[in-house]
Amino acid sequence: EPWEKEYYEWQAARQARRRREMPKVMFDPYDEFDYAADQAANEEYVPAPVVTKEDEANDLRSMNRRLCEHLYLIVQQDGVWRIPSGNWTRNTSLRQSANVQLLDVFSD
């Protein structure tokens, strides 16, 4: 049908007007990457020490210790040591729920 052909031509023209040229970096992000400069920058990099002053002083109350290990919060309630836990409340973020639970644990 002639009207179908006209419609498809109009549709193609409309799509061509709306089509944008995508940046080349979206298709090949490493095309113009300077590997030599990146290598030189990485050779100058010195990582921070894993052993801190608190580790050397054996400061057991500091959180700036044993940076390569996980840190867990453990509290004593009713004579039992445990990780604080609680229920998630609808329409609140996970962080907000965690804050509420921590306030419950540490409030007197």
PDB file of N, CA and C in Angstrom:
ATOM      1  N   GLU A   1       0.840  -1.177   0.000  1.00  0.00           N
ATOM      2  CA  GLU A   1       0.000   0.000   0.000  1.00  0.00           C
ATOM      3  C   GLU A   1       0.891   1.249   0.000  1.00  0.00           C
ATOM      4  N   PRO A   2       0.452   2.279  -0.707  1.00  0.00           N
ATOM      5  CA  PRO A   2       1.256   3.504  -0.774  1.00  0.00           C
ATOM      6  C   PRO A   2       1.367   4.202   0.590  1.00  0.00           C
ATOM      7  N   TRP A   3       0.317   4.155   1.359  1.00  0.00           N
ATOM      8  CA  TRP A   3       0.377   4.834   2.651  1.00  0.00           C
ATOM      9  C   TRP A   3       1.365   4.154   3.589  1.00  0.00           C
ATOM     10  N   GLU A   4       1.540   2.805   3.472  1.00  0.00           N
ATOM     11  CA  GLU A   4       2.517   2.100   4.304  1.00  0.00           C
ATOM     12  C   GLU A   4       3.929   2.525   3.943  1.00  0.00           C
ATOM     13  N   LYS A   5       4.189   2.621   2.650  1.00  0.00           N
ATOM     14  CA  LYS A   5       5.514   3.038   2.194  1.00  0.00           C
ATOM     15  C   LYS A   5       5.808   4.449   2.702  1.00  0.00           C
ATOM     16  N   GLU A   6       4.809   5.331   2.582  1.00  0.00           N
ATOM     17  CA  GLU A   6       4.984   6.707   3.049  1.00  0.00           C
ATOM     18  C   GLU A   6       5.225   6.733   4.561  1.00  0.00           C
ATOM     19  N   TYR A   7       4.505   5.889   5.295  1.00  0.00           N
ATOM     20  CA  TYR A   7       4.676   5.823   6.744  1.00  0.00           C
ATOM     21  C   TYR A   7       6.091   5.354   7.102  1.00  0.00           C
ATOM     22  N   TYR A   8       6.578   4.303   6.450  1.00  0.00           N
ATOM     23  CA  TYR A   8       7.906   3.786   6.748  1.00  0.00           C
ATOM     24  C   TYR A   8       8.989   4.794   6.395  1.00  0.00           C
ATOM     25  N   GLU A   9       8.792   5.558   5.325  1.00  0.00           N
ATOM     26  CA  GLU A   9       9.759   6.602   4.971  1.00  0.00           C
ATOM     27  C   GLU A   9       9.764   7.700   6.042  1.00  0.00           C
ATOM     28  N   TRP A  10       8.543   8.088   6.462  1.00  0.00           N
ATOM     29  CA  TRP A  10       8.446   9.111   7.505  1.00  0.00           C
ATOM     30  C   TRP A  10       9.097   8.622   8.795  1.00  0.00           C
ATOM     31  N   GLN A  11       8.863   7.350   9.147  1.00  0.00           N
ATOM     32  CA  GLN A  11       9.432   6.778  10.370  1.00  0.00           C
ATOM     33  C   GLN A  11      10.960   6.755  10.292  1.00  0.00           C
ATOM     34  N   ALA A  12      11.510   6.363   9.148  1.00  0.00           N
ATOM     35  CA  ALA A  12      12.966   6.312   8.981  1.00  0.00           C
ATOM     36  C   ALA A  12      13.565   7.716   9.073  1.00  0.00           C
ATOM     37  N   ALA A  13      12.890   8.710   8.456  1.00  0.00           N
ATOM     38  CA  ALA A  13      13.384  10.082   8.525  1.00  0.00           C
ATOM     39  C   ALA A  13      13.346  10.599   9.966  1.00  0.00           C
ATOM     40  N   ARG A  14      12.306  10.285  10.679  1.00  0.00           N
ATOM     41  CA  ARG A  14      12.170  10.707  12.076  1.00  0.00           C
ATOM     42  C   ARG A  14      13.260  10.089  12.940  1.00  0.00           C
ATOM     43  N   GLN A  15      13.513   8.806  12.744  1.00  0.00           N
ATOM     44  CA  GLN A  15      14.565   8.135  13.513  1.00  0.00           C
ATOM     45  C   GLN A  15      15.934   8.700  13.169  1.00  0.00           C
ATOM     46  N   ALA A  16      16.157   9.044  11.897  1.00  0.00           N
ATOM     47  CA  ALA A  16      17.439   9.613  11.491  1.00  0.00           C
ATOM     48  C   ALA A  16      17.661  10.971  12.153  1.00  0.00           C
ATOM     49  N   ARG A  17      16.586  11.767  12.292  1.00  0.00           N
ATOM     50  CA  ARG A  17      16.717  13.070  12.954  1.00  0.00           C
ATOM     51  C   ARG A  17      17.045  12.910  14.436  1.00  0.00           C
ATOM     52  N   ARG A  18      16.489  11.893  15.067  1.00  0.00           N
ATOM     53  CA  ARG A  18      16.677  11.687  16.499  1.00  0.00           C
ATOM     54  C   ARG A  18      17.965  10.933  16.828  1.00  0.00           C
ATOM     55  N   ARG A  19      18.524  10.273  15.837  1.00  0.00           N
ATOM     56  CA  ARG A  19      19.725   9.475  16.063  1.00  0.00           C
ATOM     57  C   ARG A  19      20.910  10.398  16.322  1.00  0.00           C
ATOM     58  N   ARG A  20      21.695  10.062  17.299  1.00  0.00           N
ATOM     59  CA  ARG A  20      22.875  10.851  17.635  1.00  0.00           C
ATOM     60  C   ARG A  20      24.116  10.016  17.408  1.00  0.00           C
ATOM     61  N   GLU A  21      25.179  10.699  17.082  1.00  0.00           N
ATOM     62  CA  GLU A  21      26.465  10.024  16.915  1.00  0.00           C
ATOM     63  C   GLU A  21      27.025   9.732  18.304  1.00  0.00           C
ATOM     64  N   MET A  22      27.285   8.480  18.587  1.00  0.00           N
ATOM     65  CA  MET A  22      27.800   8.091  19.890  1.00  0.00           C
ATOM     66  C   MET A  22      29.308   8.317  19.925  1.00  0.00           C
ATOM     67  N   PRO A  23      29.844   8.724  21.068  1.00  0.00           N
ATOM     68  CA  PRO A  23      31.292   8.914  21.175  1.00  0.00           C
ATOM     69  C   PRO A  23      32.027   7.601  20.917  1.00  0.00           C
ATOM     70  N   LYS A  24      33.168   7.699  20.289  1.00  0.00           N
ATOM     71  CA  LYS A  24      33.944   6.509  19.942  1.00  0.00           C
ATOM     72  C   LYS A  24      34.380   5.737  21.184  1.00  0.00           C
ATOM     73  N   VAL A  25      34.593   6.456  22.284  1.00  0.00           N
ATOM     74  CA  VAL A  25      35.061   5.816  23.514  1.00  0.00           C
ATOM     75  C   VAL A  25      34.032   4.824  24.058  1.00  0.00           C
ATOM     76  N   MET A  26      32.770   4.980  23.694  1.00  0.00           N
ATOM     77  CA  MET A  26      31.748   4.047  24.172  1.00  0.00           C
ATOM     78  C   MET A  26      31.885   2.674  23.510  1.00  0.00           C
ATOM     79  N   PHE A  27      32.466   2.636  22.349  1.00  0.00           N
ATOM     80  CA  PHE A  27      32.601   1.369  21.636  1.00  0.00           C
ATOM     81  C   PHE A  27      33.954   0.728  21.867  1.00  0.00           C
ATOM     82  N   ASP A  28      35.011   1.533  21.986  1.00  0.00           N
ATOM     83  CA  ASP A  28      36.360   1.009  22.205  1.00  0.00           C
ATOM     84  C   ASP A  28      37.087   1.935  23.175  1.00  0.00           C
ATOM     85  N   PRO A  29      36.908   1.746  24.483  1.00  0.00           N
ATOM     86  CA  PRO A  29      37.472   2.680  25.455  1.00  0.00           C
ATOM     87  C   PRO A  29      38.999   2.691  25.481  1.00  0.00           C
ATOM     88  N   TYR A  30      39.643   1.657  24.969  1.00  0.00           N
ATOM     89  CA  TYR A  30      41.101   1.586  25.016  1.00  0.00           C
ATOM     90  C   TYR A  30      41.742   1.949  23.683  1.00  0.00           C
ATOM     91  N   ASP A  31      40.974   2.496  22.763  1.00  0.00           N
ATOM     92  CA  ASP A  31      41.485   2.808  21.432  1.00  0.00           C
ATOM     93  C   ASP A  31      42.645   3.792  21.490  1.00  0.00           C
ATOM     94  N   GLU A  32      42.487   4.881  22.235  1.00  0.00           N
ATOM     95  CA  GLU A  32      43.519   5.911  22.295  1.00  0.00           C
ATOM     96  C   GLU A  32      44.189   5.942  23.668  1.00  0.00           C
ATOM     97  N   PHE A  33      44.205   4.825  24.373  1.00  0.00           N
ATOM     98  CA  PHE A  33      44.774   4.766  25.716  1.00  0.00           C
ATOM     99  C   PHE A  33      46.285   4.745  25.640  1.00  0.00           C
ATOM    100  N   ASP A  34      46.936   5.564  26.457  1.00  0.00           N
ATOM    101  CA  ASP A  34      48.394   5.650  26.474  1.00  0.00           C
ATOM    102  C   ASP A  34      48.937   4.664  27.515  1.00  0.00           C
ATOM    103  N   TYR A  35      49.253   3.466  27.061  1.00  0.00           N
ATOM    104  CA  TYR A  35      49.712   2.410  27.963  1.00  0.00           C
ATOM    105  C   TYR A  35      51.052   2.748  28.597  1.00  0.00           C
ATOM    106  N   ALA A  36      51.940   3.394  27.857  1.00  0.00           N
ATOM    107  CA  ALA A  36      53.265   3.727  28.390  1.00  0.00           C
ATOM    108  C   ALA A  36      53.155   4.712  29.548  1.00  0.00           C
ATOM    109  N   ALA A  37      52.329   5.728  29.410  1.00  0.00           N
ATOM    110  CA  ALA A  37      52.151   6.715  30.479  1.00  0.00           C
ATOM    111  C   ALA A  37      51.497   6.058  31.698  1.00  0.00           C
ATOM    112  N   ASP A  38      50.542   5.166  31.473  1.00  0.00           N
ATOM    113  CA  ASP A  38      49.887   4.477  32.569  1.00  0.00           C
ATOM    114  C   ASP A  38      50.880   3.593  33.323  1.00  0.00           C
ATOM    115  N   GLN A  39      51.720   2.909  32.602  1.00  0.00           N
ATOM    116  CA  GLN A  39      52.745   2.052  33.213  1.00  0.00           C
ATOM    117  C   GLN A  39      53.707   2.889  34.037  1.00  0.00           C
ATOM    118  N   ALA A  40      54.134   4.036  33.508  1.00  0.00           N
ATOM    119  CA  ALA A  40      55.062   4.908  34.237  1.00  0.00           C
ATOM    120  C   ALA A  40      54.413   5.435  35.512  1.00  0.00           C
ATOM    121  N   ALA A  41      53.139   5.796  35.449  1.00  0.00           N
ATOM    122  CA  ALA A  41      52.445   6.289  36.636  1.00  0.00           C
ATOM    123  C   ALA A  41      52.330   5.194  37.687  1.00  0.00           C
ATOM    124  N   ASN A  42      52.093   3.967  37.275  1.00  0.00           N
ATOM    125  CA  ASN A  42      51.959   2.864  38.220  1.00  0.00           C
ATOM    126  C   ASN A  42      53.285   2.465  38.844  1.00  0.00           C
ATOM    127  N   GLU A  43      54.376   2.693  38.144  1.00  0.00           N
ATOM    128  CA  GLU A  43      55.683   2.363  38.712  1.00  0.00           C
ATOM    129  C   GLU A  43      56.029   3.283  39.873  1.00  0.00           C
ATOM    130  N   GLU A  44      55.496   4.512  39.860  1.00  0.00           N
ATOM    131  CA  GLU A  44      55.768   5.467  40.922  1.00  0.00           C
ATOM    132  C   GLU A  44      54.858   5.247  42.130  1.00  0.00           C
ATOM    133  N   TYR A  45      53.830   4.455  41.985  1.00  0.00           N
ATOM    134  CA  TYR A  45      52.850   4.239  43.050  1.00  0.00           C
ATOM    135  C   TYR A  45      53.448   3.402  44.173  1.00  0.00           C
ATOM    136  N   VAL A  46      53.274   3.885  45.398  1.00  0.00           N
ATOM    137  CA  VAL A  46      53.717   3.155  46.583  1.00  0.00           C
ATOM    138  C   VAL A  46      52.497   2.970  47.478  1.00  0.00           C
ATOM    139  N   PRO A  47      52.065   1.731  47.720  1.00  0.00           N
ATOM    140  CA  PRO A  47      50.871   1.523  48.548  1.00  0.00           C
ATOM    141  C   PRO A  47      51.121   1.913  50.004  1.00  0.00           C
ATOM    142  N   ALA A  48      50.063   2.276  50.678  1.00  0.00           N
ATOM    143  CA  ALA A  48      50.155   2.617  52.102  1.00  0.00           C
ATOM    144  C   ALA A  48      50.491   1.356  52.893  1.00  0.00           C
ATOM    145  N   PRO A  49      51.201   1.510  53.998  1.00  0.00           N
ATOM    146  CA  PRO A  49      51.554   0.328  54.797  1.00  0.00           C
ATOM    147  C   PRO A  49      50.312  -0.296  55.431  1.00  0.00           C
ATOM    148  N   VAL A  50      50.316  -1.608  55.552  1.00  0.00           N
ATOM    149  CA  VAL A  50      49.207  -2.322  56.165  1.00  0.00           C
ATOM    150  C   VAL A  50      49.334  -2.286  57.686  1.00  0.00           C
ATOM    151  N   VAL A  51      50.549  -2.250  58.186  1.00  0.00           N
ATOM    152  CA  VAL A  51      50.788  -2.188  59.631  1.00  0.00           C
ATOM    153  C   VAL A  51      50.804  -0.718  60.033  1.00  0.00           C
ATOM    154  N   THR A  52      49.943  -0.340  60.963  1.00  0.00           N
ATOM    155  CA  THR A  52      49.818   1.050  61.386  1.00  0.00           C
ATOM    156  C   THR A  52      50.486   1.276  62.741  1.00  0.00           C
ATOM    157  N   LYS A  53      50.523   2.547  63.160  1.00  0.00           N
ATOM    158  CA  LYS A  53      51.085   2.867  64.477  1.00  0.00           C
ATOM    159  C   LYS A  53      50.288   2.182  65.580  1.00  0.00           C
ATOM    160  N   GLU A  54      48.976   2.067  65.384  1.00  0.00           N
ATOM    161  CA  GLU A  54      48.139   1.414  66.393  1.00  0.00           C
ATOM    162  C   GLU A  54      48.474  -0.070  66.516  1.00  0.00           C
ATOM    163  N   ASP A  55      48.821  -0.706  65.386  1.00  0.00           N
ATOM    164  CA  ASP A  55      49.232  -2.114  65.440  1.00  0.00           C
ATOM    165  C   ASP A  55      50.523  -2.258  66.244  1.00  0.00           C
ATOM    166  N   GLU A  56      51.473  -1.375  65.973  1.00  0.00           N
ATOM    167  CA  GLU A  56      52.758  -1.456  66.667  1.00  0.00           C
ATOM    168  C   GLU A  56      52.608  -1.179  68.154  1.00  0.00           C
ATOM    169  N   ALA A  57      51.674  -0.264  68.528  1.00  0.00           N
ATOM    170  CA  ALA A  57      51.457   0.065  69.938  1.00  0.00           C
ATOM    171  C   ALA A  57      50.485  -0.909  70.599  1.00  0.00           C
ATOM    172  N   ASN A  58      49.939  -1.845  69.840  1.00  0.00           N
ATOM    173  CA  ASN A  58      48.961  -2.818  70.330  1.00  0.00           C
ATOM    174  C   ASN A  58      47.753  -2.125  70.967  1.00  0.00           C
ATOM    175  N   ASP A  59      47.272  -1.065  70.312  1.00  0.00           N
ATOM    176  CA  ASP A  59      46.110  -0.313  70.790  1.00  0.00           C
ATOM    177  C   ASP A  59      44.852  -1.074  70.371  1.00  0.00           C
ATOM    178  N   LEU A  60      44.259  -1.809  71.311  1.00  0.00           N
ATOM    179  CA  LEU A  60      43.117  -2.664  71.012  1.00  0.00           C
ATOM    180  C   LEU A  60      41.815  -1.893  70.850  1.00  0.00           C
ATOM    181  N   ARG A  61      41.781  -0.627  71.205  1.00  0.00           N
ATOM    182  CA  ARG A  61      40.556   0.160  71.110  1.00  0.00           C
ATOM    183  C   ARG A  61      40.456   0.952  69.801  1.00  0.00           C
ATOM    184  N   SER A  62      41.475   0.933  68.994  1.00  0.00           N
ATOM    185  CA  SER A  62      41.478   1.702  67.748  1.00  0.00           C
ATOM    186  C   SER A  62      40.913   0.871  66.598  1.00  0.00           C
ATOM    187  N   MET A  63      40.193   1.537  65.696  1.00  0.00           N
ATOM    188  CA  MET A  63      39.704   0.844  64.501  1.00  0.00           C
ATOM    189  C   MET A  63      40.726   0.924  63.373  1.00  0.00           C
ATOM    190  N   ASN A  64      41.820   1.641  63.609  1.00  0.00           N
ATOM    191  CA  ASN A  64      42.863   1.773  62.602  1.00  0.00           C
ATOM    192  C   ASN A  64      43.912   0.679  62.789  1.00  0.00           C
ATOM    193  N   ARG A  65      43.441  -0.539  62.998  1.00  0.00           N
ATOM    194  CA  ARG A  65      44.311  -1.688  63.203  1.00  0.00           C
ATOM    195  C   ARG A  65      43.977  -2.780  62.203  1.00  0.00           C
ATOM    196  N   ARG A  66      44.960  -3.590  61.918  1.00  0.00           N
ATOM    197  CA  ARG A  66      44.780  -4.761  61.060  1.00  0.00           C
ATOM    198  C   ARG A  66      43.932  -4.430  59.838  1.00  0.00           C
ATOM    199  N   LEU A  67      44.433  -3.500  59.051  1.00  0.00           N
ATOM    200  CA  LEU A  67      43.663  -2.977  57.924  1.00  0.00           C
ATOM    201  C   LEU A  67      43.383  -4.018  56.853  1.00  0.00           C
ATOM    202  N   CYS A  68      44.124  -5.106  56.840  1.00  0.00           N
ATOM    203  CA  CYS A  68      43.898  -6.133  55.823  1.00  0.00           C
ATOM    204  C   CYS A  68      42.842  -7.155  56.264  1.00  0.00           C
ATOM    205  N   GLU A  69      42.284  -6.983  57.459  1.00  0.00           N
ATOM    206  CA  GLU A  69      41.285  -7.916  57.967  1.00  0.00           C
ATOM    207  C   GLU A  69      39.940  -7.212  58.131  1.00  0.00           C
ATOM    208  N   HIS A  70      38.868  -7.968  58.187  1.00  0.00           N
ATOM    209  CA  HIS A  70      37.530  -7.420  58.397  1.00  0.00           C
ATOM    210  C   HIS A  70      37.354  -7.034  59.862  1.00  0.00           C
ATOM    211  N   LEU A  71      36.514  -6.046  60.082  1.00  0.00           N
ATOM    212  CA  LEU A  71      36.210  -5.594  61.426  1.00  0.00           C
ATOM    213  C   LEU A  71      34.728  -5.825  61.688  1.00  0.00           C
ATOM    214  N   TYR A  72      34.404  -6.474  62.790  1.00  0.00           N
ATOM    215  CA  TYR A  72      33.022  -6.767  63.149  1.00  0.00           C
ATOM    216  C   TYR A  72      32.696  -6.102  64.479  1.00  0.00           C
ATOM    217  N   LEU A  73      31.494  -5.581  64.590  1.00  0.00           N
ATOM    218  CA  LEU A  73      31.024  -5.008  65.837  1.00  0.00           C
ATOM    219  C   LEU A  73      30.359  -6.115  66.644  1.00  0.00           C
ATOM    220  N   ILE A  74      30.855  -6.327  67.855  1.00  0.00           N
ATOM    221  CA  ILE A  74      30.283  -7.342  68.748  1.00  0.00           C
ATOM    222  C   ILE A  74      29.950  -6.645  70.062  1.00  0.00           C
ATOM    223  N   VAL A  75      28.738  -6.845  70.546  1.00  0.00           N
ATOM    224  CA  VAL A  75      28.299  -6.210  71.788  1.00  0.00           C
ATOM    225  C   VAL A  75      27.845  -7.289  72.776  1.00  0.00           C
ATOM    226  N   GLN A  76      27.878  -6.916  74.048  1.00  0.00           N
ATOM    227  CA  GLN A  76      27.425  -7.844  75.079  1.00  0.00           C
ATOM    228  C   GLN A  76      26.078  -7.355  75.593  1.00  0.00           C
ATOM    229  N   GLN A  77      25.084  -8.222  75.466  1.00  0.00           N
ATOM    230  CA  GLN A  77      23.755  -7.920  75.969  1.00  0.00           C
ATOM    231  C   GLN A  77      23.278  -9.095  76.802  1.00  0.00           C
ATOM    232  N   ASP A  78      22.862  -8.813  77.991  1.00  0.00           N
ATOM    233  CA  ASP A  78      22.362  -9.851  78.911  1.00  0.00           C
ATOM    234  C   ASP A  78      23.389 -10.959  79.114  1.00  0.00           C
ATOM    235  N   GLY A  79      24.663 -10.552  79.187  1.00  0.00           N
ATOM    236  CA  GLY A  79      25.727 -11.519  79.442  1.00  0.00           C
ATOM    237  C   GLY A  79      26.140 -12.353  78.245  1.00  0.00           C
ATOM    238  N   VAL A  80      25.580 -12.054  77.074  1.00  0.00           N
ATOM    239  CA  VAL A  80      25.904 -12.825  75.870  1.00  0.00           C
ATOM    240  C   VAL A  80      26.534 -11.899  74.837  1.00  0.00           C
ATOM    241  N   TRP A  81      27.640 -12.329  74.235  1.00  0.00           N
ATOM    242  CA  TRP A  81      28.286 -11.562  73.170  1.00  0.00           C
ATOM    243  C   TRP A  81      27.645 -11.927  71.847  1.00  0.00           C
ATOM    244  N   ARG A  82      27.285 -10.894  71.065  1.00  0.00           N
ATOM    245  CA  ARG A  82      26.654 -11.160  69.772  1.00  0.00           C
ATOM    246  C   ARG A  82      26.849  -9.985  68.832  1.00  0.00           C
ATOM    247  N   ILE A  83      26.569 -10.223  67.574  1.00  0.00           N
ATOM    248  CA  ILE A  83      26.583  -9.169  66.562  1.00  0.00           C
ATOM    249  C   ILE A  83      25.209  -8.497  66.595  1.00  0.00           C
ATOM    250  N   PRO A  84      25.145  -7.158  66.679  1.00  0.00           N
ATOM    251  CA  PRO A  84      23.841  -6.489  66.714  1.00  0.00           C
ATOM    252  C   PRO A  84      23.010  -6.840  65.481  1.00  0.00           C
ATOM    253  N   SER A  85      21.724  -7.072  65.684  1.00  0.00           N
ATOM    254  CA  SER A  85      20.843  -7.395  64.570  1.00  0.00           C
ATOM    255  C   SER A  85      19.468  -6.842  64.857  1.00  0.00           C
ATOM    256  N   GLY A  86      18.664  -6.772  63.825  1.00  0.00           N
ATOM    257  CA  GLY A  86      17.309  -6.272  63.990  1.00  0.00           C
ATOM    258  C   GLY A  86      16.533  -6.455  62.705  1.00  0.00           C
ATOM    259  N   ASN A  87      15.323  -5.977  62.711  1.00  0.00           N
ATOM    260  CA  ASN A  87      14.449  -6.121  61.549  1.00  0.00           C
ATOM    261  C   ASN A  87      14.491  -4.880  60.679  1.00  0.00           C
ATOM    262  N   TRP A  88      14.367  -5.098  59.386  1.00  0.00           N
ATOM    263  CA  TRP A  88      14.272  -4.004  58.440  1.00  0.00           C
ATOM    264  C   TRP A  88      12.834  -3.521  58.416  1.00  0.00           C
ATOM    265  N   THR A  89      12.639  -2.217  58.438  1.00  0.00           N
ATOM    266  CA  THR A  89      11.319  -1.619  58.420  1.00  0.00           C
ATOM    267  C   THR A  89      11.007  -1.141  57.013  1.00  0.00           C
ATOM    268  N   ARG A  90       9.785  -1.396  56.562  1.00  0.00           N
ATOM    269  CA  ARG A  90       9.397  -0.946  55.215  1.00  0.00           C
ATOM    270  C   ARG A  90       9.541   0.562  55.089  1.00  0.00           C
ATOM    271  N   ASN A  91       9.813   0.997  53.875  1.00  0.00           N
ATOM    272  CA  ASN A  91       9.940   2.414  53.527  1.00  0.00           C
ATOM    273  C   ASN A  91      11.124   3.093  54.213  1.00  0.00           C
ATOM    274  N   THR A  92      12.107   2.323  54.631  1.00  0.00           N
ATOM    275  CA  THR A  92      13.349   2.895  55.153  1.00  0.00           C
ATOM    276  C   THR A  92      14.506   2.245  54.417  1.00  0.00           C
ATOM    277  N   SER A  93      15.605   2.975  54.368  1.00  0.00           N
ATOM    278  CA  SER A  93      16.787   2.405  53.725  1.00  0.00           C
ATOM    279  C   SER A  93      17.461   1.436  54.690  1.00  0.00           C
ATOM    280  N   LEU A  94      18.353   0.632  54.165  1.00  0.00           N
ATOM    281  CA  LEU A  94      19.092  -0.316  54.998  1.00  0.00           C
ATOM    282  C   LEU A  94      19.931   0.435  56.023  1.00  0.00           C
ATOM    283  N   ARG A  95      20.515   1.553  55.603  1.00  0.00           N
ATOM    284  CA  ARG A  95      21.333   2.350  56.522  1.00  0.00           C
ATOM    285  C   ARG A  95      20.485   2.922  57.656  1.00  0.00           C
ATOM    286  N   GLN A  96      19.294   3.432  57.337  1.00  0.00           N
ATOM    287  CA  GLN A  96      18.417   3.971  58.375  1.00  0.00           C
ATOM    288  C   GLN A  96      18.025   2.879  59.370  1.00  0.00           C
ATOM    289  N   SER A  97      17.711   1.698  58.865  1.00  0.00           N
ATOM    290  CA  SER A  97      17.363   0.585  59.754  1.00  0.00           C
ATOM    291  C   SER A  97      18.538   0.211  60.646  1.00  0.00           C
ATOM    292  N   ALA A  98      19.748   0.201  60.075  1.00  0.00           N
ATOM    293  CA  ALA A  98      20.943  -0.121  60.864  1.00  0.00           C
ATOM    294  C   ALA A  98      21.162   0.927  61.948  1.00  0.00           C
ATOM    295  N   ASN A  99      20.960   2.189  61.616  1.00  0.00           N
ATOM    296  CA  ASN A  99      21.122   3.250  62.622  1.00  0.00           C
ATOM    297  C   ASN A  99      20.129   3.083  63.764  1.00  0.00           C
ATOM    298  N   VAL A 100      18.898   2.750  63.451  1.00  0.00           N
ATOM    299  CA  VAL A 100      17.884   2.534  64.490  1.00  0.00           C
ATOM    300  C   VAL A 100      18.304   1.387  65.394  1.00  0.00           C
ATOM    301  N   GLN A 101      18.782   0.291  64.811  1.00  0.00           N
ATOM    302  CA  GLN A 101      19.192  -0.865  65.609  1.00  0.00           C
ATOM    303  C   GLN A 101      20.392  -0.533  66.497  1.00  0.00           C
ATOM    304  N   LEU A 102      21.354   0.231  65.959  1.00  0.00           N
ATOM    305  CA  LEU A 102      22.508   0.606  66.767  1.00  0.00           C
ATOM    306  C   LEU A 102      22.108   1.510  67.928  1.00  0.00           C
ATOM    307  N   LEU A 103      21.169   2.421  67.660  1.00  0.00           N
ATOM    308  CA  LEU A 103      20.675   3.255  68.757  1.00  0.00           C
ATOM    309  C   LEU A 103      19.990   2.414  69.819  1.00  0.00           C
ATOM    310  N   ASP A 104      19.256   1.410  69.405  1.00  0.00           N
ATOM    311  CA  ASP A 104      18.614   0.513  70.377  1.00  0.00           C
ATOM    312  C   ASP A 104      19.645  -0.230  71.211  1.00  0.00           C
ATOM    313  N   VAL A 105      20.724  -0.668  70.575  1.00  0.00           N
ATOM    314  CA  VAL A 105      21.745  -1.441  71.283  1.00  0.00           C
ATOM    315  C   VAL A 105      22.501  -0.566  72.273  1.00  0.00           C
ATOM    316  N   PHE A 106      22.843   0.674  71.864  1.00  0.00           N
ATOM    317  CA  PHE A 106      23.709   1.500  72.688  1.00  0.00           C
ATOM    318  C   PHE A 106      22.967   2.500  73.561  1.00  0.00           C
ATOM    319  N   SER A 107      21.661   2.551  73.505  1.00  0.00           N
ATOM    320  CA  SER A 107      20.929   3.474  74.387  1.00  0.00           C
ATOM    321  C   SER A 107      20.749   2.814  75.754  1.00  0.00           C
ATOM    322  N   ASP A 108      20.818   3.619  76.765  1.00  0.00           N
ATOM    323  CA  ASP A 108      20.674   3.067  78.127  1.00  0.00           C
ATOM    324  C   ASP A 108      19.267   3.217  78.641  1.00  0.00           C
TER     325      ASP A 108
END
